[in-house]
PDB file of C-alpha atoms in Angstrom:
ATOM      1  CA  GLN A  38      29.821 115.174 128.814  1.00 50.00           C
ATOM      2  CA  GLY A  39      31.529 112.573 130.910  1.00 56.00           C
ATOM      3  CA  ILE A  40      32.158 108.988 129.907  1.00 61.00           C
ATOM      4  CA  ASN A  41      32.178 106.387 132.655  1.00 65.00           C
ATOM      5  CA  LEU A  42      35.365 104.420 132.022  1.00 70.00           C
ATOM      6  CA  HIS A  43      35.618 101.664 134.592  1.00 77.00           C
ATOM      7  CA  LYS A  44      38.935 100.989 136.337  1.00 83.00           C
ATOM      8  CA  ALA A  45      38.969  97.568 134.669  1.00 82.00           C
ATOM      9  CA  LEU A  46      39.754  99.306 131.363  1.00 81.00           C
ATOM     10  CA  PHE A  47      43.018 100.493 132.917  1.00 86.00           C
ATOM     11  CA  LYS A  48      44.179  97.063 134.128  1.00 86.00           C
ATOM     12  CA  GLY A  49      42.581  97.819 137.517  1.00 88.00           C
ATOM     13  CA  ARG A  50      45.026 100.660 138.132  1.00 90.00           C
ATOM     14  CA  SER A  51      44.549 104.196 139.388  1.00 91.00           C
ATOM     15  CA  ILE A  52      44.948 107.037 136.915  1.00 91.00           C
ATOM     16  CA  VAL A  53      47.288 109.792 138.131  1.00 93.00           C
ATOM     17  CA  LYS A  54      47.083 112.253 135.210  1.00 94.00           C
ATOM     18  CA  VAL A  55      44.842 112.896 132.209  1.00 91.00           C
ATOM     19  CA  ALA A  56      45.516 115.211 129.249  1.00 91.00           C
ATOM     20  CA  SER A  57      43.384 116.096 126.238  1.00 88.00           C
ATOM     21  CA  GLY A  58      44.459 117.353 122.833  1.00 82.00           C
ATOM     22  CA  GLY A  59      42.345 118.867 120.090  1.00 72.00           C
ATOM     23  CA  HIS A  60      40.706 122.104 119.152  1.00 66.00           C
ATOM     24  CA  GLN A  61      37.020 121.244 118.871  1.00 59.00           C
ATOM     25  CA  ALA A  62      36.296 119.023 121.845  1.00 51.00           C
ATOM     26  CA  ARG A  63      32.575 119.701 121.555  1.00 55.00           C
ATOM     27  CA  ASP A  64      32.644 118.041 118.110  1.00 56.00           C
ATOM     28  CA  GLY A  65      34.735 115.076 119.215  1.00 61.00           C
ATOM     29  CA  ASP A  66      37.904 116.385 117.541  1.00 67.00           C
ATOM     30  CA  CYS A  67      40.117 115.327 120.405  1.00 81.00           C
ATOM     31  CA  HIS A  68      42.008 112.467 121.945  1.00 86.00           C
ATOM     32  CA  ILE A  69      42.706 111.657 125.562  1.00 88.00           C
ATOM     33  CA  ILE A  70      45.855 110.295 127.183  1.00 92.00           C
ATOM     34  CA  ALA A  71      45.955 108.950 130.741  1.00 92.00           C
ATOM     35  CA  LEU A  72      48.913 107.939 132.909  1.00 95.00           C
ATOM     36  CA  ASP A  73      48.431 105.142 135.439  1.00 93.00           C
ATOM     37  CA  GLU A  74      50.153 104.545 138.768  1.00 94.00           C
ATOM     38  CA  TYR A  75      52.571 102.026 137.204  1.00 94.00           C
ATOM     39  CA  GLY A  76      53.852 104.417 134.557  1.00 95.00           C
ATOM     40  CA  GLU A  77      51.870 103.033 131.639  1.00 93.00           C
ATOM     41  CA  VAL A  78      49.903 105.126 129.168  1.00 93.00           C
ATOM     42  CA  HIS A  79      46.294 104.690 127.994  1.00 90.00           C
ATOM     43  CA  THR A  80      44.725 106.537 125.046  1.00 89.00           C
ATOM     44  CA  TRP A  81      41.316 106.947 123.453  1.00 85.00           C
ATOM     45  CA  GLY A  82      39.427 109.310 121.159  1.00 81.00           C
ATOM     46  CA  ARG A  83      40.145 110.555 117.664  1.00 80.00           C
ATOM     47  CA  ASN A  84      42.996 108.668 115.996  1.00 81.00           C
ATOM     48  CA  ASP A  85      43.086 109.785 112.356  1.00 80.00           C
ATOM     49  CA  THR A  86      46.737 110.884 112.562  1.00 85.00           C
ATOM     50  CA  GLY A  87      47.929 108.200 114.983  1.00 84.00           C
ATOM     51  CA  GLN A  88      47.635 110.404 118.079  1.00 89.00           C
ATOM     52  CA  CYS A  89      46.328 107.438 120.098  1.00 86.00           C
ATOM     53  CA  GLY A  90      49.406 105.443 119.114  1.00 84.00           C
ATOM     54  CA  ILE A  91      47.623 102.769 117.125  1.00 74.00           C
ATOM     55  CA  SER A  92      46.765 101.951 113.547  1.00 63.00           C
ATOM     56  CA  SER A  93      45.977  98.873 111.520  1.00 49.00           C
ATOM     57  CA  GLU A  94      49.591  99.073 110.283  1.00 49.00           C
ATOM     58  CA  ARG A  95      50.904  99.151 113.848  1.00 44.00           C
ATOM     59  CA  GLN A  96      48.967  96.041 114.848  1.00 41.00           C
ATOM     60  CA  LYS A  97      50.153  93.809 111.993  1.00 37.00           C
ATOM     61  CA  GLY A  98      52.609  91.099 112.946  1.00 36.00           C
ATOM     62  CA  TYR A  99      52.702  91.633 116.702  1.00 37.00           C
ATOM     63  CA  GLY A 100      50.924  88.401 117.656  1.00 39.00           C
ATOM     64  CA  ASP A 101      50.628  87.863 121.402  1.00 40.00           C
ATOM     65  CA  SER A 102      52.790  90.886 122.209  1.00 47.00           C
ATOM     66  CA  SER A 103      50.221  93.330 120.848  1.00 47.00           C
ATOM     67  CA  PRO A 104      48.903  95.873 123.360  1.00 51.00           C
ATOM     68  CA  ASP A 105      45.588  95.623 125.170  1.00 59.00           C
ATOM     69  CA  ILE A 106      42.706  97.341 123.416  1.00 57.00           C
ATOM     70  CA  HIS A 107      39.313  97.628 125.110  1.00 53.00           C
ATOM     71  CA  TYR A 108      36.418  98.875 122.996  1.00 49.00           C
ATOM     72  CA  PHE A 109      33.519 100.840 124.425  1.00 47.00           C
ATOM     73  CA  SER A 110      30.547 102.555 122.887  1.00 44.00           C
ATOM     74  CA  ASP A 111      28.673 105.521 124.262  1.00 44.00           C
ATOM     75  CA  GLY A 112      27.408 107.058 121.029  1.00 44.00           C
ATOM     76  CA  THR A 113      29.565 110.198 121.214  1.00 43.00           C
ATOM     77  CA  MET A 114      32.610 109.339 119.137  1.00 41.00           C
ATOM     78  CA  GLY A 115      31.256 107.529 116.087  1.00 39.00           C
ATOM     79  CA  VAL A 116      31.940 110.156 113.422  1.00 41.00           C
ATOM     80  CA  ASN A 117      34.597 109.832 110.698  1.00 46.00           C
ATOM     81  CA  ASN A 118      37.878 108.563 112.162  1.00 44.00           C
ATOM     82  CA  ARG A 119      36.983 108.616 115.841  1.00 48.00           C
ATOM     83  CA  VAL A 120      37.688 105.391 117.685  1.00 46.00           C
ATOM     84  CA  HIS A 121      35.849 103.750 120.536  1.00 53.00           C
ATOM     85  CA  LEU A 122      38.662 102.341 122.601  1.00 66.00           C
ATOM     86  CA  VAL A 123      40.990 102.528 125.498  1.00 74.00           C
ATOM     87  CA  HIS A 124      44.419 101.523 124.271  1.00 79.00           C
ATOM     88  CA  SER A 125      46.975 100.447 126.884  1.00 84.00           C
ATOM     89  CA  MET A 126      50.540 101.301 125.927  1.00 85.00           C
ATOM     90  CA  ASN A 127      52.673  98.849 127.892  1.00 84.00           C
ATOM     91  CA  LYS A 128      55.987 100.435 128.921  1.00 88.00           C
ATOM     92  CA  ASP A 129      57.985  97.306 127.997  1.00 87.00           C
ATOM     93  CA  PHE A 130      56.454  97.146 124.525  1.00 84.00           C
ATOM     94  CA  TYR A 131      56.512 100.856 123.671  1.00 88.00           C
ATOM     95  CA  PHE A 132      59.081 102.640 125.836  1.00 92.00           C
ATOM     96  CA  GLY A 133      62.014 100.266 126.226  1.00 90.00           C
ATOM     97  CA  GLY A 134      60.923  99.140 129.694  1.00 92.00           C
ATOM     98  CA  ARG A 135      61.018 102.638 131.134  1.00 95.00           C
ATOM     99  CA  LYS A 136      58.258 103.962 133.343  1.00 96.00           C
ATOM    100  CA  ILE A 137      56.437 107.016 131.994  1.00 96.00           C
ATOM    101  CA  VAL A 138      56.350 109.877 134.505  1.00 96.00           C
ATOM    102  CA  ASP A 139      54.499 112.644 132.627  1.00 95.00           C
ATOM    103  CA  ILE A 140      52.193 113.092 129.617  1.00 95.00           C
ATOM    104  CA  TRP A 141      51.007 115.884 127.306  1.00 94.00           C
ATOM    105  CA  ALA A 142      48.560 116.091 124.409  1.00 93.00           C
ATOM    106  CA  GLY A 143      48.701 118.536 121.520  1.00 90.00           C
ATOM    107  CA  HIS A 144      46.440 118.984 118.530  1.00 88.00           C
ATOM    108  CA  ARG A 145      46.527 115.481 116.960  1.00 90.00           C
ATOM    109  CA  TRP A 146      49.851 114.525 118.575  1.00 93.00           C
ATOM    110  CA  THR A 147      50.993 113.162 121.939  1.00 94.00           C
ATOM    111  CA  MET A 148      54.125 113.405 124.097  1.00 95.00           C
ATOM    112  CA  CYS A 149      55.366 111.673 127.214  1.00 95.00           C
ATOM    113  CA  MET A 150      58.508 111.668 129.338  1.00 94.00           C
ATOM    114  CA  ASP A 151      60.091 108.521 130.750  1.00 94.00           C
ATOM    115  CA  GLU A 152      61.864 108.084 134.085  1.00 94.00           C
ATOM    116  CA  GLU A 153      65.249 108.789 132.428  1.00 92.00           C
ATOM    117  CA  GLY A 154      64.019 112.203 131.234  1.00 92.00           C
ATOM    118  CA  GLU A 155      63.678 111.180 127.586  1.00 93.00           C
ATOM    119  CA  LEU A 156      60.782 112.492 125.492  1.00 94.00           C
ATOM    120  CA  TRP A 157      58.646 110.239 123.276  1.00 95.00           C
ATOM    121  CA  THR A 158      56.162 111.580 120.692  1.00 95.00           C
ATOM    122  CA  TRP A 159      53.664 110.251 118.156  1.00 93.00           C
ATOM    123  CA  GLY A 160      50.803 111.476 115.979  1.00 92.00           C
ATOM    124  CA  TYR A 161      50.658 114.321 113.468  1.00 91.00           C
ATOM    125  CA  ASN A 162      53.935 115.901 112.339  1.00 93.00           C
ATOM    126  CA  ASP A 163      52.914 118.419 109.665  1.00 90.00           C
ATOM    127  CA  ARG A 164      54.990 121.192 111.288  1.00 89.00           C
ATOM    128  CA  GLY A 165      57.735 119.110 112.896  1.00 91.00           C
ATOM    129  CA  GLN A 166      56.010 119.066 116.277  1.00 91.00           C
ATOM    130  CA  LEU A 167      57.190 115.500 116.993  1.00 94.00           C
ATOM    131  CA  GLY A 168      60.837 116.561 117.119  1.00 92.00           C
ATOM    132  CA  TYR A 169      61.998 114.141 114.395  1.00 92.00           C
ATOM    133  CA  PRO A 170      61.380 113.893 110.640  1.00 91.00           C
ATOM    134  CA  THR A 171      58.726 111.492 109.378  1.00 89.00           C
ATOM    135  CA  SER A 172      59.101 112.420 105.707  1.00 85.00           C
ATOM    136  CA  SER A 173      62.435 110.796 104.939  1.00 71.00           C
ATOM    137  CA  SER A 174      62.342 107.434 106.671  1.00 64.00           C
ATOM    138  CA  SER A 175      60.992 104.028 105.759  1.00 70.00           C
ATOM    139  CA  LEU A 176      59.896 103.617 109.404  1.00 75.00           C
ATOM    140  CA  PHE A 177      56.761 105.672 108.812  1.00 78.00           C
ATOM    141  CA  GLY A 178      53.743 104.608 106.754  1.00 74.00           C
ATOM    142  CA  ASP A 179      52.816 108.234 106.057  1.00 81.00           C
ATOM    143  CA  THR A 180      55.117 111.198 105.509  1.00 86.00           C
ATOM    144  CA  ASP A 181      53.420 113.465 108.041  1.00 90.00           C
ATOM    145  CA  ARG A 182      52.805 111.222 111.078  1.00 89.00           C
ATOM    146  CA  SER A 183      54.065 108.517 113.398  1.00 89.00           C
ATOM    147  CA  TYR A 184      51.620 105.861 114.564  1.00 86.00           C
ATOM    148  CA  ALA A 185      53.800 104.693 117.451  1.00 86.00           C
ATOM    149  CA  PRO A 186      55.921 106.415 120.104  1.00 91.00           C
ATOM    150  CA  MET A 187      59.436 107.298 119.014  1.00 92.00           C
ATOM    151  CA  LYS A 188      62.077 108.842 121.231  1.00 93.00           C
ATOM    152  CA  ILE A 189      63.282 112.328 120.328  1.00 93.00           C
ATOM    153  CA  ASN A 190      66.975 111.871 119.605  1.00 91.00           C
ATOM    154  CA  VAL A 191      68.411 114.798 121.583  1.00 90.00           C
ATOM    155  CA  ASN A 192      71.019 114.782 124.344  1.00 88.00           C
ATOM    156  CA  TRP A 193      69.032 116.809 126.867  1.00 87.00           C
ATOM    157  CA  ASN A 194      72.008 116.957 129.248  1.00 86.00           C
ATOM    158  CA  SER A 195      73.780 119.269 126.802  1.00 87.00           C
ATOM    159  CA  TYR A 196      70.919 121.706 127.481  1.00 85.00           C
ATOM    160  CA  GLY A 197      71.077 121.257 131.257  1.00 86.00           C
ATOM    161  CA  GLY A 198      68.295 118.657 131.228  1.00 84.00           C
ATOM    162  CA  ILE A 199      64.575 119.189 130.787  1.00 84.00           C
ATOM    163  CA  GLN A 200      63.328 121.775 133.250  1.00 80.00           C
ATOM    164  CA  LYS A 201      59.743 122.281 132.123  1.00 81.00           C
ATOM    165  CA  ILE A 202      57.459 121.238 129.276  1.00 83.00           C
ATOM    166  CA  VAL A 203      54.692 123.514 128.015  1.00 81.00           C
ATOM    167  CA  VAL A 204      52.285 122.274 125.344  1.00 78.00           C
ATOM    168  CA  ALA A 205      49.749 124.560 123.711  1.00 71.00           C
ATOM    169  CA  ALA A 206      46.829 122.782 122.041  1.00 64.00           C
TER     170      ALA A 206
END
């Protein structure tokens, strides 16, 4: 089923790519990530492992610099930890001012690439899919997830740069 999400929910911008992650979309076990024409990311859907990039922990203490969150209700995502929102991830706030040029969604985790070719991930990390450990750092509220985008700390040039990304979800 489609959900009519008005352009106003995306700061009036055009969406250039949409990706969905999850394994039971018919049951609402998925999240959606959208990339707008200005290189900013928008997320909505299930968020129980931080795959939408938000949590109550993430929102504490950010005052006026907190990201835009627009709530909507269509009756299809009100079970358990599903959220009713479009969350705008401002590139200056989340990605060090870099424009995002591509996005991917896995099962309960999300990835994007910035204009410098760096990869950022967030969400579930039970098998190391984020590319960095969440179990040994005080930066993470839970040992198996990241609620906010973090850059994968790899020198991609030593591998000849990123040529292609393939995500299976």
